[in-house]
Short mmCIF file of C-alpha atoms in Angstrom, two decimals:
data_model
loop_
_atom_site.label_atom_id
_atom_site.label_comp_id
_atom_site.label_asym_id
_atom_site.label_seq_id
_atom_site.Cartn_x
_atom_site.Cartn_y
_atom_site.Cartn_z
CA MET A 1 -33.84 -35.84 2.14
CA ASP A 2 -36.65 -38.08 0.94
CA TYR A 3 -35.74 -39.17 -2.59
CA ARG A 4 -39.22 -40.56 -3.19
CA THR A 5 -40.95 -37.20 -2.87
CA LEU A 6 -37.92 -35.08 -3.75
CA GLU A 7 -38.43 -33.06 -0.57
CA PHE A 8 -35.28 -31.60 0.96
CA ASP A 9 -34.48 -31.25 4.62
CA LEU A 10 -34.11 -27.49 4.96
CA GLY A 11 -34.35 -27.43 8.71
CA SER A 12 -36.27 -24.34 9.80
CA VAL A 13 -36.16 -22.74 6.33
CA PRO A 14 -39.55 -23.03 4.59
CA LYS A 15 -39.94 -22.74 0.85
CA GLY A 16 -39.76 -19.14 -0.32
CA SER A 17 -37.48 -18.09 2.55
CA ALA A 18 -33.91 -16.93 2.09
CA ILE A 19 -31.49 -19.85 2.31
CA LEU A 20 -28.33 -18.07 1.14
CA GLU A 21 -27.60 -14.39 1.59
CA ALA A 22 -24.57 -12.48 0.30
CA ARG A 23 -24.34 -8.95 1.63
CA GLY A 24 -21.87 -6.20 0.73
CA VAL A 25 -19.51 -8.64 -0.99
CA SER A 26 -16.42 -7.22 -2.71
CA LYS A 27 -13.48 -8.93 -4.40
CA SER A 28 -10.44 -7.46 -6.14
CA PHE A 29 -7.65 -8.88 -8.26
CA PRO A 30 -4.52 -7.05 -9.41
CA GLY A 31 -5.78 -4.11 -11.46
CA VAL A 32 -9.42 -5.24 -11.37
CA ARG A 33 -12.27 -4.81 -8.89
CA ALA A 34 -14.31 -7.81 -9.90
CA LEU A 35 -17.12 -7.31 -7.35
CA ASP A 36 -18.03 -4.09 -5.60
CA ASN A 37 -20.45 -4.27 -2.67
CA VAL A 38 -22.91 -6.71 -4.24
CA ASP A 39 -25.88 -8.47 -2.70
CA LEU A 40 -27.53 -11.74 -3.70
CA THR A 41 -30.29 -13.88 -2.19
CA ILE A 42 -31.15 -17.48 -3.03
CA PHE A 43 -34.54 -18.71 -1.85
CA ALA A 44 -35.53 -22.24 -0.88
CA GLY A 45 -37.75 -23.79 -3.54
CA GLN A 46 -37.11 -21.00 -6.04
CA VAL A 47 -34.80 -20.21 -8.96
CA THR A 48 -32.77 -17.02 -8.85
CA ALA A 49 -31.27 -16.14 -12.23
CA LEU A 50 -28.00 -14.21 -12.27
CA CYS A 51 -27.52 -12.16 -15.44
CA GLY A 52 -24.86 -9.80 -16.69
CA GLU A 53 -22.38 -9.28 -19.47
CA ASN A 54 -19.12 -11.19 -19.48
CA GLY A 55 -16.91 -9.43 -16.97
CA ALA A 56 -19.85 -8.36 -14.82
CA GLY A 57 -18.62 -10.47 -11.89
CA LYS A 58 -20.83 -13.55 -12.19
CA SER A 59 -17.98 -16.07 -12.29
CA THR A 60 -16.23 -14.38 -9.38
CA LEU A 61 -19.39 -14.63 -7.27
CA ILE A 62 -19.83 -18.29 -8.22
CA ASN A 63 -16.26 -18.98 -7.07
CA LEU A 64 -17.00 -17.23 -3.78
CA LEU A 65 -20.20 -19.19 -3.19
CA SER A 66 -18.53 -22.51 -4.03
CA GLY A 67 -15.59 -21.86 -1.70
CA GLY A 68 -12.90 -21.32 -4.33
CA LEU A 69 -12.32 -17.71 -3.24
CA SER A 70 -12.77 -15.61 -0.12
CA PRO A 71 -14.36 -12.14 -0.25
CA ASP A 72 -12.26 -9.10 0.60
CA GLU A 73 -15.30 -7.49 2.20
CA GLY A 74 -18.83 -8.51 3.09
CA GLN A 75 -20.30 -11.78 4.27
CA ILE A 76 -22.01 -14.84 2.82
CA GLN A 77 -24.39 -16.76 5.09
CA ILE A 78 -26.22 -20.04 4.54
CA GLY A 79 -29.12 -20.73 6.86
CA GLY A 80 -27.92 -17.84 9.05
CA HIS A 81 -24.40 -19.24 9.46
CA PRO A 82 -21.25 -17.77 7.84
CA LEU A 83 -19.93 -19.76 4.90
CA GLU A 84 -16.51 -21.35 5.34
CA HIS A 85 -14.65 -20.26 2.22
CA THR A 86 -13.16 -23.56 1.13
CA PRO A 87 -14.59 -26.05 -1.37
CA ALA A 88 -15.07 -28.58 1.43
CA GLY A 89 -16.76 -25.93 3.58
CA ALA A 90 -19.20 -25.02 0.81
CA ILE A 91 -20.08 -28.68 0.19
CA ALA A 92 -20.58 -29.25 3.92
CA ALA A 93 -22.92 -26.24 4.00
CA GLY A 94 -25.01 -27.81 1.23
CA VAL A 95 -23.74 -25.92 -1.82
CA SER A 96 -23.11 -27.81 -5.07
CA THR A 97 -21.94 -26.13 -8.25
CA ILE A 98 -22.51 -27.38 -11.78
CA HIS A 99 -19.66 -25.71 -13.67
CA GLN A 100 -19.51 -25.07 -17.41
CA LYS A 101 -16.68 -27.61 -17.58
CA ARG A 102 -18.05 -30.95 -16.52
CA GLN A 103 -16.62 -32.41 -13.31
CA PHE A 104 -16.03 -36.13 -13.74
CA VAL A 105 -13.25 -38.70 -14.01
CA PRO A 106 -13.44 -40.30 -17.50
CA ALA A 107 -11.90 -43.62 -16.41
CA MET A 108 -14.44 -44.12 -13.61
CA THR A 109 -17.98 -45.45 -13.87
CA VAL A 110 -21.17 -43.46 -13.61
CA GLU A 111 -21.83 -44.62 -10.04
CA GLU A 112 -18.25 -43.83 -8.96
CA ASN A 113 -18.60 -40.33 -10.39
CA VAL A 114 -21.97 -39.75 -8.73
CA LEU A 115 -20.38 -40.46 -5.34
CA LEU A 116 -17.06 -38.81 -6.26
CA GLY A 117 -15.35 -37.51 -3.12
CA ASN A 118 -17.98 -39.11 -0.92
CA TRP A 119 -17.61 -42.85 -1.43
CA PRO A 120 -19.19 -44.85 1.42
CA THR A 121 -16.77 -47.08 3.35
CA LYS A 122 -17.01 -50.13 5.54
CA HIS A 123 -14.13 -51.21 7.75
CA GLY A 124 -11.88 -48.72 5.96
CA PHE A 125 -12.70 -49.97 2.46
CA VAL A 126 -15.06 -48.55 -0.16
CA SER A 127 -18.38 -50.39 0.04
CA GLY A 128 -19.40 -51.24 -3.52
CA ARG A 129 -22.85 -52.34 -2.43
CA GLU A 130 -23.60 -49.12 -0.56
CA MET A 131 -22.11 -47.01 -3.36
CA ARG A 132 -24.39 -48.70 -5.89
CA LYS A 133 -27.42 -48.17 -3.60
CA GLN A 134 -26.75 -44.45 -3.05
CA ALA A 135 -25.86 -43.82 -6.68
CA LEU A 136 -29.02 -45.52 -7.93
CA GLU A 137 -31.16 -43.44 -5.56
CA ALA A 138 -29.73 -40.23 -7.00
CA LEU A 139 -29.76 -41.45 -10.60
CA GLN A 140 -33.39 -42.52 -10.29
CA LEU A 141 -34.32 -38.85 -9.84
CA VAL A 142 -32.08 -37.40 -12.52
CA ALA A 143 -31.08 -39.99 -15.11
CA PRO A 144 -32.69 -43.39 -14.59
CA HIS A 145 -31.68 -44.32 -18.15
CA LEU A 146 -27.95 -44.25 -17.31
CA PRO A 147 -26.37 -47.62 -16.45
CA PRO A 148 -24.34 -47.20 -13.25
CA ASP A 149 -21.40 -49.23 -14.59
CA LYS A 150 -20.99 -47.19 -17.80
CA LEU A 151 -17.60 -45.48 -18.09
CA ALA A 152 -17.88 -41.70 -17.86
CA ARG A 153 -15.67 -41.19 -20.91
CA TYR A 154 -18.59 -42.35 -23.04
CA LEU A 155 -21.08 -39.83 -21.66
CA SER A 156 -22.61 -37.14 -23.84
CA PRO A 157 -22.45 -33.51 -22.56
CA ALA A 158 -26.07 -33.79 -21.35
CA GLU A 159 -25.40 -37.08 -19.54
CA ALA A 160 -22.24 -35.68 -17.92
CA GLN A 161 -24.31 -32.79 -16.63
CA GLU A 162 -26.89 -35.20 -15.22
CA ILE A 163 -24.06 -36.89 -13.32
CA ASP A 164 -23.13 -33.52 -11.77
CA ILE A 165 -26.73 -32.99 -10.66
CA ALA A 166 -27.05 -36.53 -9.33
CA ARG A 167 -23.87 -35.95 -7.31
CA ALA A 168 -25.43 -32.84 -5.77
CA LEU A 169 -28.51 -34.83 -4.74
CA ALA A 170 -26.38 -37.64 -3.33
CA ARG A 171 -24.63 -35.05 -1.16
CA GLN A 172 -28.03 -33.84 0.06
CA SER A 173 -27.24 -30.35 -1.19
CA ARG A 174 -29.61 -27.55 -0.33
CA ILE A 175 -28.31 -25.04 -2.89
CA LEU A 176 -27.53 -25.79 -6.54
CA ILE A 177 -25.51 -23.33 -8.62
CA MET A 178 -25.81 -23.89 -12.39
CA ASP A 179 -23.28 -21.98 -14.51
CA GLU A 180 -24.34 -21.78 -18.18
CA PRO A 181 -25.87 -25.27 -17.96
CA THR A 182 -27.37 -25.37 -21.47
CA THR A 183 -24.44 -24.14 -23.58
CA ALA A 184 -23.48 -27.56 -24.97
CA LEU A 185 -27.00 -29.04 -25.13
CA SER A 186 -29.38 -29.61 -28.02
CA ALA A 187 -32.92 -28.18 -27.90
CA PRO A 188 -34.53 -31.43 -26.62
CA GLU A 189 -31.78 -31.75 -23.98
CA VAL A 190 -32.41 -28.15 -22.88
CA ASP A 191 -36.12 -28.89 -22.48
CA ARG A 192 -35.30 -31.98 -20.42
CA LEU A 193 -32.93 -30.02 -18.20
CA LEU A 194 -35.40 -27.20 -17.55
CA THR A 195 -38.04 -29.77 -16.63
CA LEU A 196 -35.58 -31.28 -14.15
CA VAL A 197 -34.77 -27.84 -12.70
CA ASN A 198 -38.47 -27.27 -12.07
CA ARG A 199 -38.68 -30.63 -10.25
CA LEU A 200 -35.68 -29.75 -8.11
CA LYS A 201 -37.21 -26.37 -7.31
CA ASP A 202 -40.52 -27.97 -6.39
CA GLY A 203 -38.57 -30.36 -4.16
CA GLY A 204 -37.24 -27.41 -2.14
CA LEU A 205 -33.78 -26.73 -3.56
CA GLY A 206 -32.59 -23.16 -3.82
CA ILE A 207 -31.17 -22.74 -7.32
CA LEU A 208 -28.88 -20.07 -8.76
CA PHE A 209 -29.21 -20.24 -12.56
CA VAL A 210 -26.58 -18.36 -14.59
CA SER A 211 -27.29 -18.08 -18.31
CA HIS A 212 -26.90 -15.76 -21.29
CA TRP A 213 -30.04 -17.26 -22.83
CA LEU A 214 -32.73 -14.86 -21.68
CA ASP A 215 -35.62 -16.97 -22.96
CA GLU A 216 -34.47 -19.74 -20.59
CA VAL A 217 -34.12 -17.23 -17.76
CA LEU A 218 -37.66 -15.97 -18.22
CA GLU A 219 -39.00 -19.51 -18.48
CA ILE A 220 -37.32 -20.92 -15.37
CA ALA A 221 -36.59 -18.06 -12.94
CA ASP A 222 -38.62 -16.66 -10.06
CA HIS A 223 -36.22 -13.76 -9.46
CA VAL A 224 -33.62 -12.10 -11.70
CA THR A 225 -30.52 -10.43 -10.26
CA VAL A 226 -28.41 -8.35 -12.65
CA PHE A 227 -24.76 -7.35 -12.27
CA ARG A 228 -22.92 -4.78 -14.37
CA ASP A 229 -19.20 -4.05 -14.15
CA GLY A 230 -18.96 -5.83 -10.80
CA ARG A 231 -21.85 -3.92 -9.24
CA LEU A 232 -25.42 -4.87 -8.43
CA VAL A 233 -27.92 -3.23 -10.79
CA GLY A 234 -30.98 -4.71 -9.10
CA THR A 235 -33.19 -7.72 -8.40
CA LYS A 236 -36.70 -8.05 -9.79
CA LEU A 237 -39.41 -10.68 -10.07
CA ALA A 238 -39.04 -12.50 -13.37
CA ALA A 239 -42.75 -11.99 -14.01
CA GLU A 240 -42.12 -8.23 -14.14
CA LEU A 241 -39.43 -8.48 -16.81
CA ASP A 242 -39.02 -9.27 -20.48
CA ALA A 243 -35.87 -9.88 -22.50
CA PRO A 244 -35.35 -6.22 -23.56
CA GLY A 245 -35.80 -5.18 -19.94
CA ILE A 246 -33.10 -7.59 -18.75
CA VAL A 247 -30.76 -6.47 -21.56
CA SER A 248 -31.27 -2.84 -20.58
CA MET A 249 -30.33 -3.65 -16.97
CA MET A 250 -27.31 -5.68 -18.10
CA VAL A 251 -25.69 -3.19 -20.46
CA GLY A 252 -27.15 0.16 -19.48
CA ARG A 253 -27.73 0.94 -23.15
CA GLU A 254 -29.80 -0.21 -26.08
CA VAL A 255 -28.22 -3.15 -27.90
CA THR A 256 -29.29 -3.55 -31.51
CA ASP A 257 -27.77 -5.63 -34.26
CA LYS A 258 -27.59 -3.62 -37.45
CA PRO A 259 -28.20 -5.51 -40.70
CA ILE A 260 -24.98 -6.04 -42.62
CA PRO A 261 -24.89 -3.64 -45.60
CA PRO A 262 -24.70 -5.24 -49.03
CA ARG A 263 -21.26 -5.47 -50.61
CA GLU A 264 -19.75 -6.63 -53.83
CA LEU A 265 -18.45 -10.18 -53.66
CA GLY A 266 -15.24 -11.26 -55.33
CA ASP A 267 -14.05 -14.48 -56.92
CA THR A 268 -14.28 -17.89 -55.27
CA VAL A 269 -11.64 -18.24 -52.55
CA LEU A 270 -12.59 -21.50 -50.81
CA LYS A 271 -13.70 -24.52 -52.83
CA VAL A 272 -14.69 -27.78 -51.12
CA GLU A 273 -15.50 -30.77 -53.32
CA ASN A 274 -17.01 -34.12 -52.32
CA LEU A 275 -15.47 -34.03 -48.86
CA THR A 276 -16.16 -37.30 -47.04
CA ARG A 277 -15.20 -38.84 -43.73
CA LEU A 278 -16.85 -42.17 -43.20
CA GLY A 279 -19.41 -42.14 -40.42
CA LEU A 280 -19.28 -38.36 -39.91
CA PHE A 281 -20.01 -36.53 -43.17
CA ASN A 282 -20.46 -37.46 -46.80
CA ASP A 283 -20.04 -35.78 -50.20
CA VAL A 284 -19.91 -32.18 -48.91
CA SER A 285 -19.32 -29.61 -51.68
CA PHE A 286 -19.59 -25.81 -51.62
CA GLU A 287 -17.77 -22.57 -52.40
CA VAL A 288 -17.19 -19.29 -50.55
CA LYS A 289 -16.39 -16.06 -52.38
CA LYS A 290 -14.20 -13.17 -51.31
CA GLY A 291 -16.14 -10.99 -48.85
CA GLU A 292 -18.98 -13.52 -48.55
CA ILE A 293 -20.42 -14.93 -45.31
CA VAL A 294 -21.57 -18.50 -45.81
CA THR A 295 -23.16 -20.23 -42.83
CA LEU A 296 -23.28 -23.95 -42.11
CA ALA A 297 -26.56 -24.39 -40.23
CA GLY A 298 -28.13 -27.44 -38.64
CA VAL A 299 -28.88 -29.05 -35.32
CA VAL A 300 -26.25 -30.34 -32.89
CA GLY A 301 -24.69 -33.50 -34.33
CA ALA A 302 -25.33 -32.59 -37.99
CA GLY A 303 -21.60 -32.76 -38.75
CA ARG A 304 -20.80 -29.05 -39.16
CA THR A 305 -17.88 -28.89 -36.74
CA GLU A 306 -16.44 -32.10 -38.17
CA VAL A 307 -16.51 -30.59 -41.67
CA VAL A 308 -14.74 -27.35 -40.73
CA GLN A 309 -12.14 -29.22 -38.67
CA ALA A 310 -11.40 -31.33 -41.75
CA ILE A 311 -11.20 -28.27 -44.01
CA PHE A 312 -8.67 -26.72 -41.65
CA GLY A 313 -6.61 -29.92 -41.52
CA ALA A 314 -7.21 -30.60 -37.83
CA ASP A 315 -8.91 -33.89 -38.77
CA LYS A 316 -8.28 -36.19 -41.70
CA TYR A 317 -10.87 -37.05 -44.32
CA ASP A 318 -11.25 -40.10 -46.56
CA SER A 319 -11.92 -38.46 -49.90
CA GLY A 320 -12.59 -35.12 -51.55
CA SER A 321 -10.55 -31.94 -51.79
CA VAL A 322 -10.10 -28.44 -50.37
CA GLU A 323 -8.75 -25.55 -52.46
CA VAL A 324 -7.87 -21.96 -51.52
CA ASP A 325 -7.47 -19.59 -54.49
CA GLY A 326 -7.20 -22.59 -56.78
CA VAL A 327 -4.39 -24.22 -54.80
CA LYS A 328 -5.13 -27.62 -53.29
CA VAL A 329 -4.64 -27.85 -49.51
CA ARG A 330 -3.09 -31.07 -48.22
CA GLY A 331 -5.59 -32.96 -46.06
CA GLY A 332 -4.91 -33.54 -42.39
CA ASP A 333 -2.20 -30.87 -42.35
CA VAL A 334 -2.91 -27.71 -40.34
CA ALA A 335 0.39 -26.11 -41.40
CA SER A 336 -0.56 -26.51 -45.06
CA ALA A 337 -3.98 -24.97 -44.40
CA VAL A 338 -2.50 -21.98 -42.57
CA ILE A 339 0.07 -21.36 -45.31
CA ALA A 340 -2.73 -21.48 -47.89
CA GLY A 341 -4.57 -18.72 -46.01
CA LEU A 342 -7.05 -20.54 -43.77
CA GLY A 343 -7.73 -19.60 -40.17
CA LEU A 344 -10.02 -21.29 -37.62
CA VAL A 345 -11.60 -19.94 -34.46
CA PRO A 346 -12.76 -23.23 -32.86
CA GLU A 347 -15.94 -23.91 -30.94
CA GLU A 348 -14.14 -24.82 -27.72
CA ARG A 349 -11.90 -21.81 -27.13
CA HIS A 350 -10.39 -23.12 -23.87
CA THR A 351 -9.38 -26.58 -25.03
CA GLN A 352 -8.71 -25.90 -28.72
CA GLY A 353 -7.81 -22.23 -29.02
CA LEU A 354 -6.43 -20.30 -26.10
CA VAL A 355 -3.27 -20.94 -24.13
CA ASP A 356 -4.61 -19.88 -20.74
CA GLN A 357 -1.16 -19.53 -19.14
CA LEU A 358 -0.03 -16.95 -21.72
CA SER A 359 -0.86 -13.26 -21.93
CA VAL A 360 -3.44 -11.67 -24.20
CA GLY A 361 -0.68 -10.37 -26.44
CA ASP A 362 1.15 -13.69 -26.67
CA ASN A 363 -2.09 -15.45 -27.64
CA MET A 364 -2.75 -12.87 -30.35
CA SER A 365 0.68 -13.22 -31.94
CA LEU A 366 0.91 -17.04 -31.90
CA ALA A 367 -0.11 -17.38 -35.55
CA ALA A 368 2.28 -14.63 -36.68
CA LEU A 369 5.49 -15.83 -35.04
CA LYS A 370 7.25 -16.30 -38.37
CA TRP A 371 6.56 -12.69 -39.36
CA ALA A 372 7.65 -11.54 -35.89
CA SER A 373 10.90 -13.54 -36.20
CA PRO A 374 12.36 -12.39 -39.55
CA TRP A 375 15.90 -13.57 -38.79
CA GLY A 376 15.00 -16.61 -36.70
CA TRP A 377 14.89 -14.56 -33.50
CA MET A 378 11.79 -13.05 -31.99
CA SER A 379 11.51 -9.33 -32.71
CA HIS A 380 9.63 -7.93 -29.73
CA ALA A 381 9.10 -4.69 -31.63
CA ARG A 382 7.25 -6.54 -34.40
CA GLU A 383 5.35 -8.64 -31.88
CA THR A 384 4.27 -5.48 -30.04
CA VAL A 385 3.03 -3.94 -33.30
CA VAL A 386 0.71 -6.91 -33.85
CA GLN A 387 -0.49 -6.96 -30.27
CA GLU A 388 -1.21 -3.26 -29.93
CA ARG A 389 -2.86 -2.96 -33.35
CA TYR A 390 -5.49 -5.65 -32.87
CA PHE A 391 -5.91 -4.98 -29.16
CA LYS A 392 -7.12 -1.53 -30.21
CA GLU A 393 -8.92 -2.42 -33.45
CA LEU A 394 -11.06 -5.12 -31.81
CA SER A 395 -11.67 -3.07 -28.64
CA ILE A 396 -10.47 -5.87 -26.36
CA LYS A 397 -11.42 -4.94 -22.82
CA ALA A 398 -8.40 -5.62 -20.60
CA PRO A 399 -5.93 -3.44 -18.68
CA SER A 400 -3.25 -4.23 -21.30
CA PRO A 401 -2.07 -6.99 -23.68
CA ALA A 402 0.25 -8.16 -20.90
CA VAL A 403 -2.50 -9.58 -18.65
CA ARG A 404 -3.17 -13.31 -18.69
CA VAL A 405 -5.83 -14.24 -21.23
CA SER A 406 -7.66 -16.43 -18.68
CA THR A 407 -8.69 -13.27 -16.78
CA LEU A 408 -10.73 -11.97 -19.71
CA SER A 409 -14.44 -12.43 -20.29
CA GLY A 410 -15.65 -14.93 -22.87
CA GLY A 411 -16.43 -12.29 -25.48
CA ASN A 412 -13.00 -10.71 -25.19
CA GLN A 413 -11.33 -14.12 -25.35
CA GLN A 414 -13.13 -14.70 -28.65
CA LYS A 415 -11.78 -11.39 -29.93
CA VAL A 416 -8.27 -12.51 -28.99
CA LEU A 417 -8.68 -15.65 -31.11
CA ILE A 418 -9.98 -13.61 -34.04
CA ALA A 419 -7.06 -11.19 -33.64
CA ARG A 420 -4.65 -14.14 -33.79
CA TRP A 421 -5.74 -14.92 -37.35
CA LEU A 422 -6.06 -11.32 -38.49
CA ALA A 423 -2.36 -10.97 -37.73
CA ARG A 424 -1.77 -13.51 -40.54
CA ARG A 425 -4.15 -11.74 -42.95
CA PRO A 426 -6.13 -14.86 -43.84
CA LYS A 427 -8.00 -15.34 -47.09
CA VAL A 428 -10.63 -17.52 -45.39
CA LEU A 429 -11.65 -17.32 -41.73
CA ILE A 430 -13.68 -20.18 -40.27
CA LEU A 431 -15.71 -19.19 -37.20
CA ASP A 432 -17.22 -22.13 -35.29
CA GLU A 433 -19.89 -20.89 -32.83
CA PRO A 434 -18.10 -17.53 -32.35
CA THR A 435 -20.68 -16.18 -29.89
CA LYS A 436 -21.11 -19.34 -27.82
CA GLY A 437 -21.15 -18.46 -24.12
CA VAL A 438 -20.87 -14.69 -24.57
CA ASP A 439 -23.30 -12.02 -23.44
CA VAL A 440 -25.57 -9.85 -25.59
CA GLY A 441 -23.25 -6.86 -25.62
CA ALA A 442 -20.17 -8.87 -26.61
CA LYS A 443 -22.25 -10.78 -29.15
CA SER A 444 -23.20 -7.54 -30.90
CA GLU A 445 -19.55 -6.46 -30.93
CA ILE A 446 -18.46 -9.78 -32.46
CA HIS A 447 -21.16 -9.41 -35.12
CA ASP A 448 -19.69 -6.01 -35.99
CA VAL A 449 -16.23 -7.58 -36.24
CA ILE A 450 -17.51 -10.30 -38.59
CA SER A 451 -19.22 -7.69 -40.74
CA GLY A 452 -16.02 -5.66 -40.89
CA LEU A 453 -13.97 -8.69 -41.93
CA ALA A 454 -16.37 -9.46 -44.76
CA HIS A 455 -16.23 -5.85 -45.95
CA ALA A 456 -12.44 -6.11 -45.92
CA GLY A 457 -12.72 -8.97 -48.42
CA ILE A 458 -12.13 -11.97 -46.14
CA ALA A 459 -14.21 -15.03 -47.00
CA ILE A 460 -16.11 -16.11 -43.90
CA LEU A 461 -17.31 -19.66 -43.24
CA LEU A 462 -19.57 -19.47 -40.19
CA VAL A 463 -20.98 -22.24 -38.01
CA THR A 464 -23.70 -21.15 -35.62
CA SER A 465 -26.64 -22.80 -33.87
CA GLU A 466 -28.42 -19.49 -33.21
CA LEU A 467 -31.13 -18.83 -35.77
CA PRO A 468 -31.20 -15.03 -35.24
CA GLU A 469 -27.44 -15.01 -35.91
CA VAL A 470 -27.93 -17.11 -39.06
CA LEU A 471 -30.56 -14.68 -40.38
CA LEU A 472 -28.56 -11.58 -39.46
CA LEU A 473 -25.12 -12.45 -40.80
CA SER A 474 -25.50 -14.86 -43.70
CA ASP A 475 -25.22 -14.14 -47.41
CA ARG A 476 -25.97 -17.82 -48.04
CA VAL A 477 -26.91 -20.68 -45.74
CA LEU A 478 -25.93 -24.31 -46.28
CA VAL A 479 -28.09 -26.62 -44.16
CA MET A 480 -26.59 -29.88 -42.90
CA ARG A 481 -28.43 -32.91 -41.56
CA GLN A 482 -26.83 -36.22 -40.56
CA GLY A 483 -23.52 -35.39 -42.20
CA ARG A 484 -24.92 -34.22 -45.56
CA LEU A 485 -25.70 -30.88 -47.16
CA VAL A 486 -29.45 -30.95 -47.70
CA ALA A 487 -30.31 -27.37 -48.67
CA GLU A 488 -28.82 -24.08 -49.89
CA ILE A 489 -30.73 -20.90 -49.08
CA ALA A 490 -30.06 -17.46 -50.56
CA LYS A 491 -30.26 -14.39 -48.33
CA ALA A 492 -33.50 -13.22 -49.97
CA ASP A 493 -35.19 -16.50 -49.02
CA LEU A 494 -33.89 -16.75 -45.43
CA THR A 495 -36.47 -17.46 -42.74
CA GLN A 496 -36.35 -19.56 -39.59
CA GLU A 497 -38.70 -22.05 -41.21
CA ALA A 498 -36.54 -22.26 -44.35
CA VAL A 499 -33.52 -23.20 -42.21
CA MET A 500 -35.12 -25.47 -39.62
CA GLY A 501 -37.32 -27.40 -42.04
CA PRO A 502 -34.51 -29.19 -43.92
CA ALA A 503 -32.36 -29.29 -40.76
CA THR A 504 -34.89 -31.41 -38.89
CA VAL A 505 -37.14 -33.14 -41.46
CA ASP A 506 -36.07 -35.66 -44.05
CA ALA A 507 -37.77 -34.49 -47.24
CA ALA A 508 -37.27 -37.91 -48.80
CA ALA A 509 -39.10 -39.70 -45.98
#
């Protein structure tokens, strides 16, 4: 590989030719056929987008291509040779995968992480000089602004992703798999990443790009392959498709978000006054009424998540107050918040919400254990009532509540977290990016759930970065910028410009 021209040594495979071919691939797990006779082709110097609802089989295929799983049937070939189904075998064949969860060691430096698993040695010892040389060559292409001796624990999500890509280049990978690469990035960071993907494509890499964001797919992809329910729907040139066409292939039905019908709002349930945490947010005050959906809008880093974490007691604050139904909630005390009637579905469902080792049912009933243990002992009959009720009401797609929650799609995992709080009958439900990383079908279903909760009289405090979601769901929008509330917008006045203007421009400047 010539790093100066970003041309990759593809042997006898010219740009535009198939570099990876999966044919007739099937994979089953207990009770689930995750993939059923699917095909996929990745071309040298082109981007193939893989689309499908959560549960369509995308993650299973990624695990097969990256050597984490072996297919039950079918074959995967790279450059005409069968893929060895181990992580080391996939790397040796030139496959690198950029997972949703960043792959780095926080206590190591940038350069050590770039060469992770492939540190150059001399006389049996790691050669610091050669490691620095190789790391700088890869970083020069991807992130020349990153100092090689910076500790990885201080990297932003975008920088951590750049480390993953630099590692792939340092390994002289021929195929790059990118799984939801823009989920945690701001708009400028997304633009920078897509520019980099185009450079990598022009350099000859074959790229598999997996994303729920169809505008990104149409901007970056040469081909689009769609899976549905573990089966191949088809592959088309991206130039022949538009977003509705991809959605139709993904879900096999029309997906439309219905406007939320008007409803009568009740008294104020949540009252936040002058909430301040030095360096993060300052003097935040607002109210949410019974049955009302109030959205905190703003760009990444505006302080929205920090505010809702403080309201819920997960983080402390320096001054201000939080009241639910006129009763003050003790700051920095989650138990006090829950008793008062607050519930929180966090942004990071895997690290802050779900217990992956437990079943769907156990995750749903975690917040209602006191009710399910009336005499100090768990009543399995009561627990089952909770599990079966919300499993059915929220249409959670799984064989049963007994399956492990980690086997569910992202949209269904979000429903499990919502069900957890419904079991406690909250007065206020805080939803932080509830449709992050879920497909269009699941997103529409979650919107219906939110609408139903508001109609049932629950006060909803919503955090979302998606403007269409803001416009669709909100009764009022509170815009944050740099830790302050800078605008309040009524539903009648909601437009994209009305939200993004104060979110991005300092009116006082």
